[in-house]
PDB file of C-alpha atoms and ligand atoms in Angstrom:
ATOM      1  CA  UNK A   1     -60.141 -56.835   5.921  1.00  0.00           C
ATOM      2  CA  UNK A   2     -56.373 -56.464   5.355  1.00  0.00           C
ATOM      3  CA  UNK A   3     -56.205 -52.756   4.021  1.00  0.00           C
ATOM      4  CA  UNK A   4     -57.550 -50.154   6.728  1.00  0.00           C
ATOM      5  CA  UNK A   5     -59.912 -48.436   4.184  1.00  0.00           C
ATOM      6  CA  UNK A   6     -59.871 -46.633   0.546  1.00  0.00           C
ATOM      7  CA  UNK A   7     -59.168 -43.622  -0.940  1.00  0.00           C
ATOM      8  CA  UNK A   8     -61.453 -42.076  -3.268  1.00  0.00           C
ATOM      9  CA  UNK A   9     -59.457 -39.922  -5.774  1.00  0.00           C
ATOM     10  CA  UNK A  10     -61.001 -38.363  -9.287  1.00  0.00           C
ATOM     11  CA  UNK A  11     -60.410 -38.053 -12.698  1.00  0.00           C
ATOM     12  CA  UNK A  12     -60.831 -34.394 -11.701  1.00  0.00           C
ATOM     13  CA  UNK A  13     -62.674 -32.448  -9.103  1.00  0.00           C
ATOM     14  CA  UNK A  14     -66.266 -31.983  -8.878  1.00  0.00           C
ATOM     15  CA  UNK A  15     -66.926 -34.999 -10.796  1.00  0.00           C
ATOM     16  CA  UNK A  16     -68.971 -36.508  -7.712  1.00  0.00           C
ATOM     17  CA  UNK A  17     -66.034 -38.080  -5.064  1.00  0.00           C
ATOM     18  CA  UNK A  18     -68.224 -36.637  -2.360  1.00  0.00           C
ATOM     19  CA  UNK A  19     -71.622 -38.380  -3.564  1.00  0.00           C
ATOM     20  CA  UNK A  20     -69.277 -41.654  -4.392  1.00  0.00           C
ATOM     21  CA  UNK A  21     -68.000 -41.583  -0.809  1.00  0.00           C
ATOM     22  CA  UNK A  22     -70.559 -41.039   1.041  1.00  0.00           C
ATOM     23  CA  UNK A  23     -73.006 -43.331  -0.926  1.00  0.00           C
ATOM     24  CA  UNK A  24     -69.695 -46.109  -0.727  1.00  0.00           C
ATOM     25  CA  UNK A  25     -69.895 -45.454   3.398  1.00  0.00           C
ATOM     26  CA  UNK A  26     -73.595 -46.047   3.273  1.00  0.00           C
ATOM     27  CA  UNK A  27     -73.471 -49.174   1.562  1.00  0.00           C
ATOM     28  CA  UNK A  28     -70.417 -50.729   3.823  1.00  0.00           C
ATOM     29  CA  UNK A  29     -72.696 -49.894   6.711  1.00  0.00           C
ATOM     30  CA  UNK A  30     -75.737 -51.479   5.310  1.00  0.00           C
ATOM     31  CA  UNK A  31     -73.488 -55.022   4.995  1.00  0.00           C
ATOM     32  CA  UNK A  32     -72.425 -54.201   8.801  1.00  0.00           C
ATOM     33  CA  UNK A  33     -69.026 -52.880   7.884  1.00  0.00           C
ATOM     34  CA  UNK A  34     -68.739 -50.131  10.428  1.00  0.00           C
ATOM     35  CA  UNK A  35     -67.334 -47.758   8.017  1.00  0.00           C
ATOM     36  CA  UNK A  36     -66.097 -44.238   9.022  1.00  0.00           C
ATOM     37  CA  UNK A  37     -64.589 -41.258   6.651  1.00  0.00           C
ATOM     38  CA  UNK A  38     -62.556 -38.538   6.129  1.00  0.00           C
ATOM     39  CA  UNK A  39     -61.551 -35.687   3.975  1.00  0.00           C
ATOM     40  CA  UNK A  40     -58.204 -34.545   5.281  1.00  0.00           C
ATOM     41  CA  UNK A  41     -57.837 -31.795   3.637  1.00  0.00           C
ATOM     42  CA  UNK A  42     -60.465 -29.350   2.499  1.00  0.00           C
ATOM     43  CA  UNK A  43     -59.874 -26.361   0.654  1.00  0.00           C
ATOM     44  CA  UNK A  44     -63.064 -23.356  -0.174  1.00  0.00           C
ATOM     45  CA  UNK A  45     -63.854 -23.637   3.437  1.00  0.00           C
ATOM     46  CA  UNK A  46     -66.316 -21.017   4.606  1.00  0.00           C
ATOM     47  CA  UNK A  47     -68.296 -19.517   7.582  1.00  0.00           C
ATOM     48  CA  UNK A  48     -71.095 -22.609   7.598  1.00  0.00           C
ATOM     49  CA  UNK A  49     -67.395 -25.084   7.782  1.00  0.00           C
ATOM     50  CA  UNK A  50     -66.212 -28.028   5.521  1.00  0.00           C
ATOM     51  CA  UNK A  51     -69.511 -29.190   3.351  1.00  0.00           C
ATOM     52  CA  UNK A  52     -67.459 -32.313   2.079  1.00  0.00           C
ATOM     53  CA  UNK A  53     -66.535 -33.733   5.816  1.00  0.00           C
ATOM     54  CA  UNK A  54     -70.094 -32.412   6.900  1.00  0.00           C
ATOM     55  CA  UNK A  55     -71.628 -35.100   4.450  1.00  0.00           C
ATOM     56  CA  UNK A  56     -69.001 -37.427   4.779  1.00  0.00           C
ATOM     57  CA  UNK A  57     -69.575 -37.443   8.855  1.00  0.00           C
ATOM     58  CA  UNK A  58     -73.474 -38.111   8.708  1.00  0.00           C
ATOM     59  CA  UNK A  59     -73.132 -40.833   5.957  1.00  0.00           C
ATOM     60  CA  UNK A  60     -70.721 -42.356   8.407  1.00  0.00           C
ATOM     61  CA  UNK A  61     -73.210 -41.967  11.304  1.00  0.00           C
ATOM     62  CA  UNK A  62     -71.844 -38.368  12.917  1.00  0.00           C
ATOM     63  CA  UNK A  63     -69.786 -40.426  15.557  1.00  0.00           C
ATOM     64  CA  UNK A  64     -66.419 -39.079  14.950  1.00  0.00           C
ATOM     65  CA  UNK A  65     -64.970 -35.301  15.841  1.00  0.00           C
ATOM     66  CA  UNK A  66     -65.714 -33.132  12.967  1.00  0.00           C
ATOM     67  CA  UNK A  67     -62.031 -32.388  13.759  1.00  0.00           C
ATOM     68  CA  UNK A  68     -60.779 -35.760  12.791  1.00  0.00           C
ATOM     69  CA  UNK A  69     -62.717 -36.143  10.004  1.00  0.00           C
ATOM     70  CA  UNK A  70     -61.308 -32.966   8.313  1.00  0.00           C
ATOM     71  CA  UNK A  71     -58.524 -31.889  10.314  1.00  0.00           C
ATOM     72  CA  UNK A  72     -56.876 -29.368   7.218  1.00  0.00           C
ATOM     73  CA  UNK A  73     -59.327 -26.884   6.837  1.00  0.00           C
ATOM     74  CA  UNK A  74     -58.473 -24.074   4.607  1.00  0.00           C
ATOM     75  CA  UNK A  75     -60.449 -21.158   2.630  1.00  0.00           C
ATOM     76  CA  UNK A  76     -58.659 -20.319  -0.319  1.00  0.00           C
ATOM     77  CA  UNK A  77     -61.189 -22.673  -3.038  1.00  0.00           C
ATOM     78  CA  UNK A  78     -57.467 -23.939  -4.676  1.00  0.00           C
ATOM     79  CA  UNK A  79     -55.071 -27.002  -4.792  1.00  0.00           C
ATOM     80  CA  UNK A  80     -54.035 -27.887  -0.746  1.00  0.00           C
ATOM     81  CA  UNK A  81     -50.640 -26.357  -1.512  1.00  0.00           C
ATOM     82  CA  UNK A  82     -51.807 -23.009  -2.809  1.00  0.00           C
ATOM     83  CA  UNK A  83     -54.773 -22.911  -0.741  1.00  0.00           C
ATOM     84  CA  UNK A  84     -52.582 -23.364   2.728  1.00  0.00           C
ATOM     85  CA  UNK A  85     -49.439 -20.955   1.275  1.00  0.00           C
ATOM     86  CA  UNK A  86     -52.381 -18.292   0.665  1.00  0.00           C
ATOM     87  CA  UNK A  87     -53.323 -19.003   4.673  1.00  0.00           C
ATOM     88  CA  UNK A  88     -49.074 -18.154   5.563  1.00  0.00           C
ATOM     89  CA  UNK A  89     -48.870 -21.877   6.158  1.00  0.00           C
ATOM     90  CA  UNK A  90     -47.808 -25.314   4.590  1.00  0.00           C
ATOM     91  CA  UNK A  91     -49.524 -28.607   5.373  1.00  0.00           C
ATOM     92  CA  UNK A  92     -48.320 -30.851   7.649  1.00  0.00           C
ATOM     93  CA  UNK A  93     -48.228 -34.773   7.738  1.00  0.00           C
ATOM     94  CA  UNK A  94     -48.635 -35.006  11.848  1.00  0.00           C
ATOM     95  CA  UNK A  95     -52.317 -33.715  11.834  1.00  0.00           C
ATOM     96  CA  UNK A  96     -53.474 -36.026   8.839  1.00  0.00           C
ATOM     97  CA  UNK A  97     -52.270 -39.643  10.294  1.00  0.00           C
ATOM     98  CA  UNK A  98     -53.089 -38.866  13.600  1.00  0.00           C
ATOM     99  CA  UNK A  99     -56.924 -38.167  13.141  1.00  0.00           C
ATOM    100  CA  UNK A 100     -57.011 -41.302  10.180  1.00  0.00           C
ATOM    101  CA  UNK A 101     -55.190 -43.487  12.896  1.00  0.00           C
ATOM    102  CA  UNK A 102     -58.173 -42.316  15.574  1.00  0.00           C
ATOM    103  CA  UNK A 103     -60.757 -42.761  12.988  1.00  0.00           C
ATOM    104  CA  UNK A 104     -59.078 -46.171  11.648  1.00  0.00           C
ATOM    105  CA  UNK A 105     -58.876 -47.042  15.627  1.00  0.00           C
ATOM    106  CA  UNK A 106     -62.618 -46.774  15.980  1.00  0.00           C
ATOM    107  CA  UNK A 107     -63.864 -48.063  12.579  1.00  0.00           C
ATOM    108  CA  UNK A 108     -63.392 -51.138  10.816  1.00  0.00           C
ATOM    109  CA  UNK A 109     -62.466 -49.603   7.678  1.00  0.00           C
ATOM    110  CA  UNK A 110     -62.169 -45.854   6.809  1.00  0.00           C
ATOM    111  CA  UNK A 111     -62.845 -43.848   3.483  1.00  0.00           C
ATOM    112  CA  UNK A 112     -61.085 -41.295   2.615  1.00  0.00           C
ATOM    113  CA  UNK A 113     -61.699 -38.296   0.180  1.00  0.00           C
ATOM    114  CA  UNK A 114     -58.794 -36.939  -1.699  1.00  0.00           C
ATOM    115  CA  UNK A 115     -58.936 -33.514  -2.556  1.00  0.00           C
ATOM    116  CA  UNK A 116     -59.301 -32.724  -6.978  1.00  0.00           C
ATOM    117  CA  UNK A 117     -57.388 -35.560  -8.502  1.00  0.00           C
ATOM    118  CA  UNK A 118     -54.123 -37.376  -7.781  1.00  0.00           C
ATOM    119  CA  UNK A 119     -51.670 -35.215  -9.013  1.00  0.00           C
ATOM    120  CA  UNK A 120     -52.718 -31.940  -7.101  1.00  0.00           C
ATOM    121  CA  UNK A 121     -49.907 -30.628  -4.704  1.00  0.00           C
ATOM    122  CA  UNK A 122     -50.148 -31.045  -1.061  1.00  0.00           C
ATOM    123  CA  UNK A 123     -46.413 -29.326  -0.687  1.00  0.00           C
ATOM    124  CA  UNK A 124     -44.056 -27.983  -2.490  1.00  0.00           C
ATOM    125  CA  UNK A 125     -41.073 -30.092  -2.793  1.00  0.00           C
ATOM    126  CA  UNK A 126     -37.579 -28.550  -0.937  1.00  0.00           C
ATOM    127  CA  UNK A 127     -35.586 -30.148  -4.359  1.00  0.00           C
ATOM    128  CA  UNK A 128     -37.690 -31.962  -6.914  1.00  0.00           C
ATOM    129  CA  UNK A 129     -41.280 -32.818  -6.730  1.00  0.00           C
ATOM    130  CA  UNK A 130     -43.246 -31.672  -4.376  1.00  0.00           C
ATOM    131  CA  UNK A 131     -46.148 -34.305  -2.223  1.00  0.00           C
ATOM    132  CA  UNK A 132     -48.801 -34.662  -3.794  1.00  0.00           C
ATOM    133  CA  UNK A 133     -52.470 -36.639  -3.834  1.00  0.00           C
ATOM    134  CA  UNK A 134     -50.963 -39.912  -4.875  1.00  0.00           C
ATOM    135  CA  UNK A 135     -48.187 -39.444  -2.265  1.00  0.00           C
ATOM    136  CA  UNK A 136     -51.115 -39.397   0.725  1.00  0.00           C
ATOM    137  CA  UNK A 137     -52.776 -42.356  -0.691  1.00  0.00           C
ATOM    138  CA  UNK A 138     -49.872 -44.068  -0.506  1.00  0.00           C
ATOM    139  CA  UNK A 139     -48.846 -42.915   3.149  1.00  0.00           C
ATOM    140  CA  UNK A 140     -52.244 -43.643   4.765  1.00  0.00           C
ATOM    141  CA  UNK A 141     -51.770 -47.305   2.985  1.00  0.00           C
ATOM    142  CA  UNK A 142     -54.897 -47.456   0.652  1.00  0.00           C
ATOM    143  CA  UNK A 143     -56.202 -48.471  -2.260  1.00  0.00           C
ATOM    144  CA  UNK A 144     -57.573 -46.054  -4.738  1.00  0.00           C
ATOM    145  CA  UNK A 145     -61.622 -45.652  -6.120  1.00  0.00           C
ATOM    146  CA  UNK A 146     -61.094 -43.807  -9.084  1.00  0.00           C
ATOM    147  CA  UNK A 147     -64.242 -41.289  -9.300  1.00  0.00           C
ATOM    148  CA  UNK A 148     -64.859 -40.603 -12.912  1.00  0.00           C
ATOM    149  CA  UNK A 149     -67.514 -38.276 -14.530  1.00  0.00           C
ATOM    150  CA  UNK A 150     -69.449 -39.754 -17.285  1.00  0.00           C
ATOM    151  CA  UNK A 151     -69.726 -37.133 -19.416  1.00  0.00           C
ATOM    152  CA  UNK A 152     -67.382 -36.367 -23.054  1.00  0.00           C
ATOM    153  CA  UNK A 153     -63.690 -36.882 -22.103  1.00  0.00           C
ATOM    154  CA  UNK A 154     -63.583 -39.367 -19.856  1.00  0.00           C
ATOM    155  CA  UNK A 155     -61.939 -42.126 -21.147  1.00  0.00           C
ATOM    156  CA  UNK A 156     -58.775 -40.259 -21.500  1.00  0.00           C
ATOM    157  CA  UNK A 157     -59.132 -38.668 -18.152  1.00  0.00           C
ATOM    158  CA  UNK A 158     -59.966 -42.276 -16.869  1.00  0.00           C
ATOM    159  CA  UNK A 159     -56.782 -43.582 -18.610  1.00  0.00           C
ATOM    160  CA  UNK A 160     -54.594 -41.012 -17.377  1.00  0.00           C
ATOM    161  CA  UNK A 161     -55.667 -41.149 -14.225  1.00  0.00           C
ATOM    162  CA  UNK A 162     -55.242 -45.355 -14.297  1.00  0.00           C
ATOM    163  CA  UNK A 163     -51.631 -44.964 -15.689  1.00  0.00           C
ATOM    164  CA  UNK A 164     -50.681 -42.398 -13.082  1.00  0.00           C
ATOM    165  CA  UNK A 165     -51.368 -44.532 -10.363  1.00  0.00           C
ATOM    166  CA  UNK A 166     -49.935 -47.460 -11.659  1.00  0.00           C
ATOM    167  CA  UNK A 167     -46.508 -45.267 -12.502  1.00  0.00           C
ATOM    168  CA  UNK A 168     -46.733 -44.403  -8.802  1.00  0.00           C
ATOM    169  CA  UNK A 169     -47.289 -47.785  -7.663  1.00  0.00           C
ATOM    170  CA  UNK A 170     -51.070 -47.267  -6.113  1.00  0.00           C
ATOM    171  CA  UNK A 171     -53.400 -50.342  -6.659  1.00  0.00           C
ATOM    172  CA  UNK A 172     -56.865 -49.554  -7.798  1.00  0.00           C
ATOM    173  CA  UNK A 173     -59.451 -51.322  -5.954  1.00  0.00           C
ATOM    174  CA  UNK A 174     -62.391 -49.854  -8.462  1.00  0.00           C
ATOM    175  CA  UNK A 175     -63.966 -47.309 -10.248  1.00  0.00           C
ATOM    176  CA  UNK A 176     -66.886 -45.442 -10.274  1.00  0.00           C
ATOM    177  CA  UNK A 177     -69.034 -43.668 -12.920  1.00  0.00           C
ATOM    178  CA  UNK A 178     -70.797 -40.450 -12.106  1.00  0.00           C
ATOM    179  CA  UNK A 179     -73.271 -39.017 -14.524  1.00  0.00           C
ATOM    180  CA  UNK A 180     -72.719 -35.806 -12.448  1.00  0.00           C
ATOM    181  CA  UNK A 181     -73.525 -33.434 -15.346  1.00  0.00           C
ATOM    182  CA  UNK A 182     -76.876 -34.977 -15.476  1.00  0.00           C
ATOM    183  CA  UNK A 183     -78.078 -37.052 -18.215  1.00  0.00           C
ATOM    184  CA  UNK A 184     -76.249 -37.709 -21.387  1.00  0.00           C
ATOM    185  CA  UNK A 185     -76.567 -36.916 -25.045  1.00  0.00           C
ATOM    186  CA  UNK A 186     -76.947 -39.891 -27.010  1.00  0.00           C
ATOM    187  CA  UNK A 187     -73.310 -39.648 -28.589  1.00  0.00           C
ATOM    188  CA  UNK A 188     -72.111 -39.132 -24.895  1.00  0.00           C
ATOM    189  CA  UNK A 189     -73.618 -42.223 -23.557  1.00  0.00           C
ATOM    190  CA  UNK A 190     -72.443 -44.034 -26.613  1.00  0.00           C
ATOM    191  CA  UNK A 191     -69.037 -43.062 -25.959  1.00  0.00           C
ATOM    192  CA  UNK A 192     -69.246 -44.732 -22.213  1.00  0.00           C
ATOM    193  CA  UNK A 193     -69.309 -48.302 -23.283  1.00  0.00           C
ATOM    194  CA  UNK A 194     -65.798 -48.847 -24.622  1.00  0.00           C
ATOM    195  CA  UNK A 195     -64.732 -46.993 -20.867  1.00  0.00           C
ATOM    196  CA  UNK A 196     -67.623 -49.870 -19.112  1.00  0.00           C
ATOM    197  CA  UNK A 197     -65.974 -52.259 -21.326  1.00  0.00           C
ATOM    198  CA  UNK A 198     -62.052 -51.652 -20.833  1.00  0.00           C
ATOM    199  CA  UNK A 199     -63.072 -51.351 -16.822  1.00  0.00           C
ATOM    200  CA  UNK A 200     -64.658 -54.856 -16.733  1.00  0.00           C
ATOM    201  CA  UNK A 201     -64.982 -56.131 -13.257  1.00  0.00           C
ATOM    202  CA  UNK A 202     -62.736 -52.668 -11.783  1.00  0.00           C
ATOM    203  CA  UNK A 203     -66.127 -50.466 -11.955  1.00  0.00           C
ATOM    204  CA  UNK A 204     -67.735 -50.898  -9.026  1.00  0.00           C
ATOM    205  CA  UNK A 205     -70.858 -48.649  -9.556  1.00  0.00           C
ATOM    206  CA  UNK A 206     -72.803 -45.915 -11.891  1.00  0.00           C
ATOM    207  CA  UNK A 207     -74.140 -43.332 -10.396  1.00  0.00           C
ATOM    208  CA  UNK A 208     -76.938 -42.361 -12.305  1.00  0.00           C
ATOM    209  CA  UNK A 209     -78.038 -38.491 -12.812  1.00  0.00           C
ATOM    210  CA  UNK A 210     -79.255 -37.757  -8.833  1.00  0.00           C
ATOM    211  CA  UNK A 211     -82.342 -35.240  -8.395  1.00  0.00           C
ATOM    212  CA  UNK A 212     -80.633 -32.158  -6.341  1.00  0.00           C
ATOM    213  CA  UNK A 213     -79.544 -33.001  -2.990  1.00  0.00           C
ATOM    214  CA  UNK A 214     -80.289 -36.556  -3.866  1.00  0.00           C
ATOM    215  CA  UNK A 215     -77.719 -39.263  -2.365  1.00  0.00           C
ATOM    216  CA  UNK A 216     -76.553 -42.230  -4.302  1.00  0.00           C
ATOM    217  CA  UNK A 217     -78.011 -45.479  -3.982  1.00  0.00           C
ATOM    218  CA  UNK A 218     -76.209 -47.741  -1.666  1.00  0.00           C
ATOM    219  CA  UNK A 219     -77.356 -50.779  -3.103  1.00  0.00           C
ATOM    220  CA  UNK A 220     -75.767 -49.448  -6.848  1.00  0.00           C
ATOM    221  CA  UNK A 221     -71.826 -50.461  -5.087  1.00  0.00           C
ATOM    222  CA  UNK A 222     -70.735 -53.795  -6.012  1.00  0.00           C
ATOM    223  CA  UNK A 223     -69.447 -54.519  -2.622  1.00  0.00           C
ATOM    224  CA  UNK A 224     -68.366 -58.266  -3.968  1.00  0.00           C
ATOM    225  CA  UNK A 225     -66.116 -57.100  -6.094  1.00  0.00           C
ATOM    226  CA  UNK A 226     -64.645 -54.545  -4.169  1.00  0.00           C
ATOM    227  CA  UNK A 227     -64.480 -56.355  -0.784  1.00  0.00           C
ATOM    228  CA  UNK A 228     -62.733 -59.466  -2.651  1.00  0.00           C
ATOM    229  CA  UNK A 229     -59.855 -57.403  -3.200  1.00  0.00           C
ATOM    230  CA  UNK A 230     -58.809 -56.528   0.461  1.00  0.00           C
ATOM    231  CA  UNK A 231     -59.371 -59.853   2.011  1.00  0.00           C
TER     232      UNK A 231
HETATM  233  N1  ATP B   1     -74.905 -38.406 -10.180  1.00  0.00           N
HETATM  234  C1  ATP B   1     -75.112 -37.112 -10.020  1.00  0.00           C
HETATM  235  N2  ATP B   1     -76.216 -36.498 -10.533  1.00  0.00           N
HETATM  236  C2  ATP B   1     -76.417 -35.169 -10.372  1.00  0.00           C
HETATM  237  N3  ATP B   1     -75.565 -34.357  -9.714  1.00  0.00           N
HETATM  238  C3  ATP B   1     -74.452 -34.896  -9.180  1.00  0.00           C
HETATM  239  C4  ATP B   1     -74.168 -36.293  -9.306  1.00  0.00           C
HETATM  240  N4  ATP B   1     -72.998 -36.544  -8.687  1.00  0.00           N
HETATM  241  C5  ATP B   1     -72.570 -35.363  -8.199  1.00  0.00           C
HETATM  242  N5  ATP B   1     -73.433 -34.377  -8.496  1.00  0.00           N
HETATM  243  C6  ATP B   1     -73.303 -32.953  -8.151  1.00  0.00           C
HETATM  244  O1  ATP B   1     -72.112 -32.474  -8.770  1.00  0.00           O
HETATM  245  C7  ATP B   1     -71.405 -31.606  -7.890  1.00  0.00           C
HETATM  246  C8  ATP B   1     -70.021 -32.191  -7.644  1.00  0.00           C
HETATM  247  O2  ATP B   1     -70.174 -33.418  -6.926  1.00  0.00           O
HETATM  248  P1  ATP B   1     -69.224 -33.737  -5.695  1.00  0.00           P
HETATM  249  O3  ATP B   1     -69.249 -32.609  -4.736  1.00  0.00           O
HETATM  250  O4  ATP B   1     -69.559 -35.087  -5.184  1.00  0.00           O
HETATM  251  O5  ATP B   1     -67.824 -33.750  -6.470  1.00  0.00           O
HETATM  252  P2  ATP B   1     -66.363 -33.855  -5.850  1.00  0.00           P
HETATM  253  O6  ATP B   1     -65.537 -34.609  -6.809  1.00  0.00           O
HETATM  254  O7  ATP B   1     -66.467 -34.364  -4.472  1.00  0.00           O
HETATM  255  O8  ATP B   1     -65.926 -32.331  -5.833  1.00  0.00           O
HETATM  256  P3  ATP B   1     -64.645 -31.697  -5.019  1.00  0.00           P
HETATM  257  O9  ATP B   1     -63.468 -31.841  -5.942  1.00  0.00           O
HETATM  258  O10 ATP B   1     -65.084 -30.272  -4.827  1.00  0.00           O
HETATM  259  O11 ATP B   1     -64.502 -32.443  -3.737  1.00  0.00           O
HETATM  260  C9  ATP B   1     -72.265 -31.475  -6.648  1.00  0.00           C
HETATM  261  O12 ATP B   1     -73.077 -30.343  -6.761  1.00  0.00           O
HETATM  262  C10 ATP B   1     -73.103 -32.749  -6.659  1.00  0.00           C
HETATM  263  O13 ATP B   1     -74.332 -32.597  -5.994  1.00  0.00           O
HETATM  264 MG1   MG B   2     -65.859 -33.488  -2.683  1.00  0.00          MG
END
């Protein structure tokens, strides 16, 4: 595998990157991949500790230091940028590559949660634009999986989100359907198959409405088509 791992980025958050990444882990460790993950930065954090990274650990098999799985803990439930200015602090760089290069040291590929969608600020910028999502991806060296919920606006979040990382130069190794808002109305799940269509061979799984607490299937990923892309 040429790339060290993905990076699993949404048309939004809470549209299921957490079920998506963990369920994505599973099934690279069912082929024998040995797979780890991380959420760098996690923002809402409370007393019981980052719920994201918690899942993301024991899908990857609890071997890694919670530490380096989710080394930017913060508890203001807001953008990275916001949430860490609220804490009297700005995020730094150092933490985040060290813990991915430990993880990516160990593991034989590495997903790795964004936090909302591409665009959300990591830092403000000292003149211009500030670092954002996209800007991570593109520092830790991944692909993207594009984590999209199924539900009534999604193509042109899809889109948007498709044309932002190609304007930023970020390939897209697949996308993934979530029916995260449960099951669909029938002009809902009509509206899905131009989206299925104009993805083709790029979506790499559905997940289907879950049951609470329910975790994805790991035999749902197409693997083939995502695997095909890094070798
Ligand atoms: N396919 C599904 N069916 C039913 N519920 C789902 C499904 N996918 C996700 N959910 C639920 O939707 C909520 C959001 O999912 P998840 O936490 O994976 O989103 P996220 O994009 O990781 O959110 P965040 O931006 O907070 O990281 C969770 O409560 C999760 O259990
Ligand atoms: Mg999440």
């Amino acid at each position: 595998m040429s790339a060290p791992g993905f990076f699993v980025t949404g048309t939004d958050t809470g549209v299921g990157k957490t079920v998506a990444s963990c369920g994505l882990v599973r099934a690279l460790r069912a082929e024998g991949i040995d797979a780890g993950a991380m959420k760098p930065i996690e923002t809402g954090v409370g007393a019981d500790g980052p719920q994201d990274a918690h899942a993301l650990r024991r899908a990857a098999g609890n071997l890694d230091p919670l530490d380096d799985v989710c080394p930017i803990q913060l508890p203001l439930p807001a953008a990275p940028s916001v949430a860490a200015a609220d804490a009297g602090s700005a995020i730094e760089l150092e933490p985040i590559e060290d813990a991915f290069a430990r993880i990516a040291a160990r593991r034989a590929t590495v997903v790795v949660e964004g936090a909302g969608g591409l665009l959300v600020p990591i830092r403000d910028g000292l003149q211009g634009r500030g670092f954002d999502m996209a800007d991570l991806a593109a520092r830790l060296g991944l692909p993207l999986i594009v984590v999209a919920r199924a539900a009534l606006g999604t193509i042109n979040h899809t889109l948007l989100t498709l044309e932002a990382a190609a304007s930023r130069g970020l390939d897209v190794a697949g996308v993934v359907i979530c029916h995260c808002t449960g099951p669909l109305s029938e002009a809902d799940a009509l509206n899905l198959a131009p989206l299925r269509g104009q993805l083709g061979d790029r979506l790499i799984a559905e997940i289907p409405p879950l049951a609470p607490g329910a975790e994805a299937d790991r035999n749902g990923f197409r693997l083939d088509r995502l695997l095909a892309r890094l070798r």
